[in-house]
XYZ file of N, CA and C in Angstrom:
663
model
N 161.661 -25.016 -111.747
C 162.290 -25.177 -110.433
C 162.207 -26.631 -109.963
N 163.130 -27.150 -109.474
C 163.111 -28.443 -108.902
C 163.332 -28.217 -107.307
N 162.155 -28.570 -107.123
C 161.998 -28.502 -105.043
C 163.231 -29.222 -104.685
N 163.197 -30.326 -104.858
C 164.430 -31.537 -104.110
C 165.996 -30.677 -104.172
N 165.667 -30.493 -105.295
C 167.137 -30.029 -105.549
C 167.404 -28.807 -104.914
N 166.232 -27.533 -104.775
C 166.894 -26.156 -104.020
C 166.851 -26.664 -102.499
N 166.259 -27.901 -101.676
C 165.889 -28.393 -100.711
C 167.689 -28.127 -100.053
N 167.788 -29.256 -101.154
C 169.221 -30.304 -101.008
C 170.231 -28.602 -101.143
N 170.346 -27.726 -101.663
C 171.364 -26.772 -101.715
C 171.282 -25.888 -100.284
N 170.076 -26.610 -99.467
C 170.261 -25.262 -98.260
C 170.017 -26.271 -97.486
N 170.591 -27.265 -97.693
C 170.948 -28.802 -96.462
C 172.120 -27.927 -95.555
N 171.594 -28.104 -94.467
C 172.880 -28.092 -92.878
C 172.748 -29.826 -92.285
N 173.938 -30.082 -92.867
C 174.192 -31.347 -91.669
C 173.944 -31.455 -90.374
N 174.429 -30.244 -89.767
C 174.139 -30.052 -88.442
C 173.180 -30.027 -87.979
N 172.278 -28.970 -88.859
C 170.811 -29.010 -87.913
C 170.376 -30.338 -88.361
N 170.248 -31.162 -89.363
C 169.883 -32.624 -89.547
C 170.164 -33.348 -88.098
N 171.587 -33.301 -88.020
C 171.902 -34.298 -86.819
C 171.336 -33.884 -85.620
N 170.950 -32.484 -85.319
C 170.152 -32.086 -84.434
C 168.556 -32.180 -84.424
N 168.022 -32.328 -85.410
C 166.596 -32.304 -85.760
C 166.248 -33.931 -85.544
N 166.890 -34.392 -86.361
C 166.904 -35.972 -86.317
C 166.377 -36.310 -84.946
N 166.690 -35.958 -83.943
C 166.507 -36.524 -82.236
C 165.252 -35.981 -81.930
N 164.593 -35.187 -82.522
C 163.020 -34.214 -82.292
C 162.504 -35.167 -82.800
N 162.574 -35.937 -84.341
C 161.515 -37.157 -84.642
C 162.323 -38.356 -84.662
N 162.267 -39.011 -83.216
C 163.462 -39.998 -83.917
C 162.691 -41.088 -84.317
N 161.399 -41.573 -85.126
C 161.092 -42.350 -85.589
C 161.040 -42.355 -87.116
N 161.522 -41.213 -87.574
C 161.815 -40.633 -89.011
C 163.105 -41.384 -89.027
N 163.609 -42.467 -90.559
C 164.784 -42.553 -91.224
C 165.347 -41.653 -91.294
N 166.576 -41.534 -90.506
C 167.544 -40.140 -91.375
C 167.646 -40.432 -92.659
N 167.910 -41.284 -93.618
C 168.152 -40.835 -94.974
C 167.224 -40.072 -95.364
N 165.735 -39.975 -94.350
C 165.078 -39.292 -95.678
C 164.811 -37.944 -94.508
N 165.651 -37.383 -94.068
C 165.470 -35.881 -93.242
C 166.532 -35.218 -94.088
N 166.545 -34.238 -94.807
C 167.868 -33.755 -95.344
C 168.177 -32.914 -94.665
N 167.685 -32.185 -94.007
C 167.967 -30.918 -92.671
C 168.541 -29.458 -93.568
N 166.851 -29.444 -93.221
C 167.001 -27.835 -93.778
C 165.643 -27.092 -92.689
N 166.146 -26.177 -92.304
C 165.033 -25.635 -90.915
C 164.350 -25.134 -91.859
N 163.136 -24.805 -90.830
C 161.652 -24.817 -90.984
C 161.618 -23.546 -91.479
N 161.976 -21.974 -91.567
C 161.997 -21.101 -92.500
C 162.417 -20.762 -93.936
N 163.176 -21.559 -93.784
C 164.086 -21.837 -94.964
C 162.896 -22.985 -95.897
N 162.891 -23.869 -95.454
C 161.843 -24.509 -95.950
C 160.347 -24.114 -96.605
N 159.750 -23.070 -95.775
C 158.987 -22.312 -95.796
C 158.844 -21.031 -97.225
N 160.238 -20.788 -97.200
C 160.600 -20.100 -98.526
C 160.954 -20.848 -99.805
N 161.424 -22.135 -99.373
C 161.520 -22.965 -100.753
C 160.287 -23.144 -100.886
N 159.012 -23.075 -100.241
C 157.876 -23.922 -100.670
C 156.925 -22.798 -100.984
N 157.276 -21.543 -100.957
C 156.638 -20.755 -101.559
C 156.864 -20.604 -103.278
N 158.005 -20.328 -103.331
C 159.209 -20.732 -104.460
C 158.217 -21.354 -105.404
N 158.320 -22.341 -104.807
C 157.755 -23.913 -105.402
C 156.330 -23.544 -105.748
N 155.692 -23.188 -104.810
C 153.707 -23.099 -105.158
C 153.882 -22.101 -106.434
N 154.907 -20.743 -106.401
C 154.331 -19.894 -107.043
C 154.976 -20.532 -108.685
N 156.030 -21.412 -108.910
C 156.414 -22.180 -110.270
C 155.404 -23.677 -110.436
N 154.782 -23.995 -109.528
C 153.890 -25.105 -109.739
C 155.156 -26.246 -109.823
N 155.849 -26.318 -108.941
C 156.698 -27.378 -109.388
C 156.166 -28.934 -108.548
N 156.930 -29.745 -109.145
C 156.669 -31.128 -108.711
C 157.183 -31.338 -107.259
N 156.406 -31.995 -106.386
C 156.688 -32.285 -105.005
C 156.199 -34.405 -105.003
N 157.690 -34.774 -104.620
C 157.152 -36.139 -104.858
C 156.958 -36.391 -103.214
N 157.427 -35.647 -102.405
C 156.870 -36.047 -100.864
C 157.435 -37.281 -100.163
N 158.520 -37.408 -100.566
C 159.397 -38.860 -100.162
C 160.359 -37.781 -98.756
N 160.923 -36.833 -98.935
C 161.653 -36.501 -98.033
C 160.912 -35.810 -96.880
N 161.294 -35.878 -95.672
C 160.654 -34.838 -94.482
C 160.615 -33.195 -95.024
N 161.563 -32.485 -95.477
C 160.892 -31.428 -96.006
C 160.046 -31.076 -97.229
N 159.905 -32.401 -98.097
C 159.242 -32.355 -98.875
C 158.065 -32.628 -98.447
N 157.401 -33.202 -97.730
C 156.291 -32.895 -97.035
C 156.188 -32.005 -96.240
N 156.749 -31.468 -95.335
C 156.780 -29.982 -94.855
C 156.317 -29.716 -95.915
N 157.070 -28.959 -96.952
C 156.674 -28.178 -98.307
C 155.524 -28.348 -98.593
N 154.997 -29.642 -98.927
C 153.744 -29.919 -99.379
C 152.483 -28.892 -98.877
N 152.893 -29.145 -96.782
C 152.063 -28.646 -96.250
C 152.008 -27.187 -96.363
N 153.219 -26.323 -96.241
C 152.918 -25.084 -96.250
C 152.425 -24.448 -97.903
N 152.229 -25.568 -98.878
C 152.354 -25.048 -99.950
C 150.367 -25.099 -99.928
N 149.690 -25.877 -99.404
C 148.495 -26.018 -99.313
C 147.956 -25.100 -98.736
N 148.829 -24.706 -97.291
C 148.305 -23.489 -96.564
C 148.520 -22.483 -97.202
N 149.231 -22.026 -98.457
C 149.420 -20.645 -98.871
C 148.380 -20.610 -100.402
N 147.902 -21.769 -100.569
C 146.708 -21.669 -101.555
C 145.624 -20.934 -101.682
N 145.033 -19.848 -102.334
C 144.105 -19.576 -102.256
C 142.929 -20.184 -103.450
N 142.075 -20.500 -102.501
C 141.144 -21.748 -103.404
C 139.747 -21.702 -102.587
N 138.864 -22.376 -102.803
C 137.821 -23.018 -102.252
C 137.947 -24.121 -101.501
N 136.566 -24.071 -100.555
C 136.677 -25.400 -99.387
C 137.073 -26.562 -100.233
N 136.641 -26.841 -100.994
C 136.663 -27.994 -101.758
C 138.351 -28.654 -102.031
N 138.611 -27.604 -102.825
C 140.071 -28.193 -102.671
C 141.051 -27.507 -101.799
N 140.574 -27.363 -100.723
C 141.530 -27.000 -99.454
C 141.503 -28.671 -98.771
N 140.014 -29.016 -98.600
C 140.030 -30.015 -98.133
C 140.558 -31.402 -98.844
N 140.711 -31.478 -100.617
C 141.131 -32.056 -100.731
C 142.666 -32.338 -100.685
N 143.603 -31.136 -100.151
C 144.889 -30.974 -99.808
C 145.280 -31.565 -98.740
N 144.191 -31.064 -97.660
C 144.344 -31.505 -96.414
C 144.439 -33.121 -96.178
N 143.445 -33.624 -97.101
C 143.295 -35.011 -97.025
C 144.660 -35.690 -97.377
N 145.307 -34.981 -98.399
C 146.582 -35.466 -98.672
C 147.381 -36.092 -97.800
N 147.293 -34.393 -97.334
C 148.748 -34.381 -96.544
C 148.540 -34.270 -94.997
N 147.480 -34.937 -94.415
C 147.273 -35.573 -93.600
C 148.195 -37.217 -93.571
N 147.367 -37.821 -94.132
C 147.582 -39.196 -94.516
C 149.942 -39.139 -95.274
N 149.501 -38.279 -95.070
C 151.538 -37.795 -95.536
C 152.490 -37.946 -94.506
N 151.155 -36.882 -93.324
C 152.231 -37.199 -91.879
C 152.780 -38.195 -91.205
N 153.905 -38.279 -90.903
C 154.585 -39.151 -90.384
C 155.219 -38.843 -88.829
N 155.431 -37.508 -88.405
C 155.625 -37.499 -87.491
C 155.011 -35.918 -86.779
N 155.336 -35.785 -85.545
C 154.745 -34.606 -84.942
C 154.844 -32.938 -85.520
N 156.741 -33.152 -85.744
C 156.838 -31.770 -86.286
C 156.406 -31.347 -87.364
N 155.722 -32.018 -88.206
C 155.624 -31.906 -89.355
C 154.119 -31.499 -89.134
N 153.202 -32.625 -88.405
C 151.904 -32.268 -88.622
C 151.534 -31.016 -87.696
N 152.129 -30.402 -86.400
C 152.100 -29.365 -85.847
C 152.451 -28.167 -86.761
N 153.641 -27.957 -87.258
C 154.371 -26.615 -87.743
C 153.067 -26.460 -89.121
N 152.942 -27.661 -89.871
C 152.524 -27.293 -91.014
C 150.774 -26.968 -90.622
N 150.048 -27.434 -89.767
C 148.682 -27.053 -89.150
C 148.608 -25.834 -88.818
N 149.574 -25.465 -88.052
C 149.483 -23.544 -87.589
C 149.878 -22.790 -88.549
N 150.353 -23.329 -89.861
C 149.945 -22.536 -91.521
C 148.764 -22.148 -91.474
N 147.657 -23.360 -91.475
C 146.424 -23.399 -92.488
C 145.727 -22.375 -91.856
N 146.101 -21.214 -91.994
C 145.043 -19.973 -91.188
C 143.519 -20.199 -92.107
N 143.544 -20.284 -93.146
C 142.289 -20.537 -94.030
C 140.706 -21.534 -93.210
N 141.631 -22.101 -92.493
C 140.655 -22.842 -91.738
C 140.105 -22.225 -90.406
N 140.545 -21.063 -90.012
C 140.147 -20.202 -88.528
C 139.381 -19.065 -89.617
N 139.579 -18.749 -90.523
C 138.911 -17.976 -91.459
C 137.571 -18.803 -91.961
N 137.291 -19.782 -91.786
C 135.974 -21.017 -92.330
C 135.840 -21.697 -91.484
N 135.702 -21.071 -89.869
C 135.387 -22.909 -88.797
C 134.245 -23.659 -89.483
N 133.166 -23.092 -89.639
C 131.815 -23.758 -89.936
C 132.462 -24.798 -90.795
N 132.955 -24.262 -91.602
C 132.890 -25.226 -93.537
C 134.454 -26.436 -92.715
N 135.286 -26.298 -91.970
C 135.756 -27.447 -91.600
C 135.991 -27.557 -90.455
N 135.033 -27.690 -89.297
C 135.190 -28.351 -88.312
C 134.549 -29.941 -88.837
N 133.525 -30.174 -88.904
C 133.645 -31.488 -89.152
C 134.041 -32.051 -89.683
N 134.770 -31.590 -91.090
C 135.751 -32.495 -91.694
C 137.315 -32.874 -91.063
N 137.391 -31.687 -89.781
C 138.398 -31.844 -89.107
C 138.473 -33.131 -88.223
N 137.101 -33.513 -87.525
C 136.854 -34.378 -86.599
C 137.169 -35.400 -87.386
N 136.567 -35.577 -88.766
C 136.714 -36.817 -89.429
C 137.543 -37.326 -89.101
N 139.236 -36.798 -89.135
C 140.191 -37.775 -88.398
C 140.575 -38.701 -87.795
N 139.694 -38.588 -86.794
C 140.037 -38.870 -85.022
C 139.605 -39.971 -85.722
N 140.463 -41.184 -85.242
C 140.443 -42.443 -85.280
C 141.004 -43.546 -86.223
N 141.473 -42.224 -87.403
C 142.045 -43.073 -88.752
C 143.235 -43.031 -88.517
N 144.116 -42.925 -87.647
C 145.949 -43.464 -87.423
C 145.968 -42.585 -86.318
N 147.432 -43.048 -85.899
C 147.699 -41.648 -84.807
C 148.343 -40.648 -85.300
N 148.637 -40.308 -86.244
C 149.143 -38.796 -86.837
C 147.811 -38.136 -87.798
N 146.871 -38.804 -88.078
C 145.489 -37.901 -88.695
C 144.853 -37.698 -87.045
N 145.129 -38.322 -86.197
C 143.515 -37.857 -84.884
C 144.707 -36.745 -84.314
N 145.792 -36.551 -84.213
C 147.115 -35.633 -84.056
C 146.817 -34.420 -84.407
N 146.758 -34.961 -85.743
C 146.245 -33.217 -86.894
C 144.818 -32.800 -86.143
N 143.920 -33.399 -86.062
C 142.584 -33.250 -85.661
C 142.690 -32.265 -84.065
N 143.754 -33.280 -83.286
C 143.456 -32.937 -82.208
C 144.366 -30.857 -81.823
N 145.022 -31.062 -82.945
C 146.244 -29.575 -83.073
C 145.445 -28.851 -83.736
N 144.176 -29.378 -84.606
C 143.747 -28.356 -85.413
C 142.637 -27.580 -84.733
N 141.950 -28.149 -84.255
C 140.868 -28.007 -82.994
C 141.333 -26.969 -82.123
N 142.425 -27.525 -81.453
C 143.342 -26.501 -80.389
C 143.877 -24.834 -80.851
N 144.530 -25.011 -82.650
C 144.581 -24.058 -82.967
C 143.547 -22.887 -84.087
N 142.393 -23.812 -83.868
C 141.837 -22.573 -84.491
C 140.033 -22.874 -83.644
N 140.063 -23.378 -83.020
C 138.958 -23.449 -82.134
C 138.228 -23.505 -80.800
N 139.196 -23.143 -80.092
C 139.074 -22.695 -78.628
C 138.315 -21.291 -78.453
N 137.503 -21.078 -78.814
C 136.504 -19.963 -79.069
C 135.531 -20.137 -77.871
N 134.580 -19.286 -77.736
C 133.308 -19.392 -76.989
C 132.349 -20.209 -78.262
N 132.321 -20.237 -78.890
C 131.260 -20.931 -79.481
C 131.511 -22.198 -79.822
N 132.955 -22.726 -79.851
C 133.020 -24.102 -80.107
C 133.999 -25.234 -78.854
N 134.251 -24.189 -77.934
C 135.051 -24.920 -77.096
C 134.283 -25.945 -76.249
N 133.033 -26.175 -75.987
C 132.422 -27.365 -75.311
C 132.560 -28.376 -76.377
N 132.134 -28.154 -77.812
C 132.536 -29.218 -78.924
C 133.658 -30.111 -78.353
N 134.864 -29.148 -78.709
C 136.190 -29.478 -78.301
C 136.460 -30.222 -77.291
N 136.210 -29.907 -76.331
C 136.190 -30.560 -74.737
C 135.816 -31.818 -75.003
N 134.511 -31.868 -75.857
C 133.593 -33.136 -75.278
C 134.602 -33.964 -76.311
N 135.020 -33.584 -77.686
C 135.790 -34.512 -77.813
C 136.599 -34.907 -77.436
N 137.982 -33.910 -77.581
C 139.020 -34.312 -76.420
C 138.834 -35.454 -75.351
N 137.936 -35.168 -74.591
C 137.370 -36.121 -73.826
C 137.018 -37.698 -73.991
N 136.729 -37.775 -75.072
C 136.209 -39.240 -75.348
C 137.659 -39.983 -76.134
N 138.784 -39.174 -76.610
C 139.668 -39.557 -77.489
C 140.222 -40.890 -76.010
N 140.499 -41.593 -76.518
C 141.050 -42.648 -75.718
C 142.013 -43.508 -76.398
N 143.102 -43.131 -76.227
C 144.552 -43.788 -77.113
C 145.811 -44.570 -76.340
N 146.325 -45.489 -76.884
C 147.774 -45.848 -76.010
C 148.968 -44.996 -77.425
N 148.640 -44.627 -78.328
C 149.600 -43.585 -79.094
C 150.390 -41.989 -78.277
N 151.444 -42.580 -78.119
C 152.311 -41.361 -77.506
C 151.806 -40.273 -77.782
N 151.643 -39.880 -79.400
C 151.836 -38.710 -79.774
C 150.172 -38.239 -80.446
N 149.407 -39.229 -79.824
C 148.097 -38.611 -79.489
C 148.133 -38.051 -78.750
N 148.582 -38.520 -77.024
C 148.167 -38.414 -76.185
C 148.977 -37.192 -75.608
N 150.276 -36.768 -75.843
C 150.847 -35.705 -75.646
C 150.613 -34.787 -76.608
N 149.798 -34.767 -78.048
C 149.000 -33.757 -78.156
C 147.541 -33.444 -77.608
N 146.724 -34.230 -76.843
C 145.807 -33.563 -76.228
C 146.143 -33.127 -74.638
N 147.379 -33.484 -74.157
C 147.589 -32.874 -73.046
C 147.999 -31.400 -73.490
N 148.576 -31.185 -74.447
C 149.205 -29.850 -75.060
C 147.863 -29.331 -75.169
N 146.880 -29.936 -75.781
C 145.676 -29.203 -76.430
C 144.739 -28.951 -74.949
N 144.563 -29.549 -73.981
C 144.144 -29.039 -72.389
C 144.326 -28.349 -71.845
N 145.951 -28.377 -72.001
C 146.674 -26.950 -71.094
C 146.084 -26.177 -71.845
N 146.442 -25.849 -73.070
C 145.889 -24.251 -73.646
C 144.544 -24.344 -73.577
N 143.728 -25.100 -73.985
C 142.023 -24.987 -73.348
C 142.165 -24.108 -71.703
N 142.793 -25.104 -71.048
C 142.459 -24.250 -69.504
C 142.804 -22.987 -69.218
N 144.143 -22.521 -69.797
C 144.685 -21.584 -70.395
C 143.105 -20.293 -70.517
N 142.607 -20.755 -71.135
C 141.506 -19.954 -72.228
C 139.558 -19.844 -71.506
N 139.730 -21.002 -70.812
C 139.059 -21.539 -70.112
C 138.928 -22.137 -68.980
N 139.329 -21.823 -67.850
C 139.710 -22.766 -66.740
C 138.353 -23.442 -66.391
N 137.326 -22.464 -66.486
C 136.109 -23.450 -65.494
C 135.764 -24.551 -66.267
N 136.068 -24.483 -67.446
C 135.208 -25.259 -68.225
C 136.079 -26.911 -68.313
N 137.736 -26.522 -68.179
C 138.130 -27.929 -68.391
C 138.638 -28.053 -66.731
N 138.659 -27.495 -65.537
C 138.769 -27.732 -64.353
C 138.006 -28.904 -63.852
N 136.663 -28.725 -64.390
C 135.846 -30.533 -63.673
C 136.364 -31.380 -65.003
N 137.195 -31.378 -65.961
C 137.275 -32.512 -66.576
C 138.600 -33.452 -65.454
N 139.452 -32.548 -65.399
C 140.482 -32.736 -64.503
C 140.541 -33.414 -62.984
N 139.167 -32.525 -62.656
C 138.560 -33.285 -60.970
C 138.452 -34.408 -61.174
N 137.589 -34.361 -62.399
C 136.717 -35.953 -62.621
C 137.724 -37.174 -63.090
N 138.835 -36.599 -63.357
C 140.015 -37.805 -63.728
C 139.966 -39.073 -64.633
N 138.774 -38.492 -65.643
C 138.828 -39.672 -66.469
C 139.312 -39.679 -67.931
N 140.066 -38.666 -68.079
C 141.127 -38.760 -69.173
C 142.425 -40.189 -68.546
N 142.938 -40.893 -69.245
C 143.737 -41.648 -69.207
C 144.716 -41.132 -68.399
N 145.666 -41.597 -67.811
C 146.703 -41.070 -66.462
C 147.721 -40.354 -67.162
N 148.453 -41.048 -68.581
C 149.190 -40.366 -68.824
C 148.503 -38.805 -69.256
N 147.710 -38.632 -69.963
C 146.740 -37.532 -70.801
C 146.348 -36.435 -69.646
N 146.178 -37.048 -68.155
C 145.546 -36.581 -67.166
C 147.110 -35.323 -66.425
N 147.772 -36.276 -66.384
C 148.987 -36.291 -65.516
C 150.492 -35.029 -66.886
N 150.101 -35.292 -67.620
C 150.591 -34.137 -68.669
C 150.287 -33.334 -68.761
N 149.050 -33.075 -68.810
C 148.076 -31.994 -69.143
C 148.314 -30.885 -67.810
N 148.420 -31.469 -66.751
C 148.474 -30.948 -65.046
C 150.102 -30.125 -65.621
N 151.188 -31.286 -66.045
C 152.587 -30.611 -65.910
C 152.658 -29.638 -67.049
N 152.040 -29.621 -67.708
C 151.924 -28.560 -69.231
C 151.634 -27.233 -68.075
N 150.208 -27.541 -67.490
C 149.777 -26.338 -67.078
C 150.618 -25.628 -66.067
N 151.084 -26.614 -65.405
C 151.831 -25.921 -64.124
C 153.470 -25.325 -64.720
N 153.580 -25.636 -65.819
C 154.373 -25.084 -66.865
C 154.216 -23.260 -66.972
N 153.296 -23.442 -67.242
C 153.012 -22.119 -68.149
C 152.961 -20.706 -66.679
N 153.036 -19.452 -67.442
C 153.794 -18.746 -66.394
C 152.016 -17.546 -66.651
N 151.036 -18.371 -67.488
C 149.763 -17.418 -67.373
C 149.320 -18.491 -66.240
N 149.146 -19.094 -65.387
C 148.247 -19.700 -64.584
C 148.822 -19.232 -62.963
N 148.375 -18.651 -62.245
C 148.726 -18.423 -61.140
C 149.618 -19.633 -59.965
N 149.832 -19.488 -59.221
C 150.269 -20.445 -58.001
C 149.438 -21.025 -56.943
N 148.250 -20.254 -57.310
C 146.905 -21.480 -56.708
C 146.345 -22.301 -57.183
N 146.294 -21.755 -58.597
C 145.945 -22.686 -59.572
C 146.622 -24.228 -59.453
N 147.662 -23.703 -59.795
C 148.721 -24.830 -60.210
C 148.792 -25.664 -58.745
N 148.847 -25.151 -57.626
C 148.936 -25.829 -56.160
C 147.470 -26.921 -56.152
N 146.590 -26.402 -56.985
C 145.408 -26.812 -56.501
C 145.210 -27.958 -57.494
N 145.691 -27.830 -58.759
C 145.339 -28.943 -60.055
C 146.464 -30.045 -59.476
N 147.705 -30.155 -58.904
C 148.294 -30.618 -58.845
C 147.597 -32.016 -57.528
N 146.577 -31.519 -56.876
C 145.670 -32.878 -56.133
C 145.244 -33.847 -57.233
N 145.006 -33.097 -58.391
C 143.724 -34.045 -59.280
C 144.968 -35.168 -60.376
N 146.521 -35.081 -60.354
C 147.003 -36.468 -60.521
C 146.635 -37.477 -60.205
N 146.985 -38.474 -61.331
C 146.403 -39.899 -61.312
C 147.978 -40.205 -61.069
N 147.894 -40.943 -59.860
C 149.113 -41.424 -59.019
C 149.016 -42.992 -59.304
């Protein structure tokens, strides 16, 4: 089986020219536009023939990723996948869609939360992964002060850090209100991080209308 090539046979122009504007710091030559299910099935395809993935195109890294998440293996080389295709990501959709694969890792918090943290600080699309991976498989009672306290200290001028830990707050408060409510009072997340995190929440249709009346004082104006 050649990945590129069944990629390239279930190309839509259209959704390309539409997808294209979700990462627009991605080259279109190298988005061929093929949606994310479809993709999902070529890259099963692919894991179960062992075929070659050279990882030059946006769904070829997609692929990569869901092909790691459907591995069954040991920590060892889960993590050495991850390491990959971390350092692969290039933009948001890619490192989001393909992270809420890796169920293997909510099945093993112990064996990779800290290799998860490792991240934080080596680019802004590895502390990204870190900060989405945290959010999606560790908002627990037993590890959500972890979480917090990091979250907390992350301090970035990267867009797409910083609008993933406002994403990653809301659903903390979501899950937890008391616990990230004085992070919010205390206002020392960065303004944009502070001030997102507030419109995420007042977003969402689980938080009441006192809530939201009441978080909406703690903007950094």
């Amino acid at each position: 089986m050649d990945l590129r090539e069944e990629l390239f046979k279930s190309r839509d122009l259209k959704y390309r020219d539409f997808h294209k504007k979700l990462v627009p710091n991605i080259d279109e030559s190298k988005i061929i536009g093929v949606r994310v299910p479809t993709v999902r099935k070529i890259a099963k395809k692919a894991f179960l023939a062992n075929a070659q993935n050279r990882c030059e195109y946006y769904e070829e890294i997609e692929a990569f990723g869901f092909c790691a998440a459907m591995k069954k293996c040991g920590a060892a080389e889960h993590k050495r996948d991850i390491e990959k295709f971390v350092f692969l990501i290039d933009n948001w959709g890619t490192c989001d869609t393909c992270t809420a694969a890796m169920k293997f890792i909510g099945e093993s918090k112990g064996e990779y939360f800290d290799f998860i943290c490792s991240f934080i600080g080596r680019g802004e699309y590895p502390t990204r992964f870190a900060i989405v991976a945290l959010m999606d498989y560790y908002l627990d009672d037993e590890y959500i002060d972890r979480v917090l306290k990091i979250y907390s200290e992350i301090k970035s001028d990267k867009y797409y850090i910083n609008m993933a830990l406002a994403w990653a707050l809301s659903m903390a408060f979501i899950k937890h209100k008391g616990k990230v409510m004085p992070i919010l009072e205390s206002r020392t997340l960065n303004a944009d991080v502070q001030n997102k995190t507030i419109q995420k929440i007042c977003d969402s249709y689980r938080v009441s209308k006192e809530t939201k009346s009441k978080i909406k004082e703690y903007k950094i104006r």
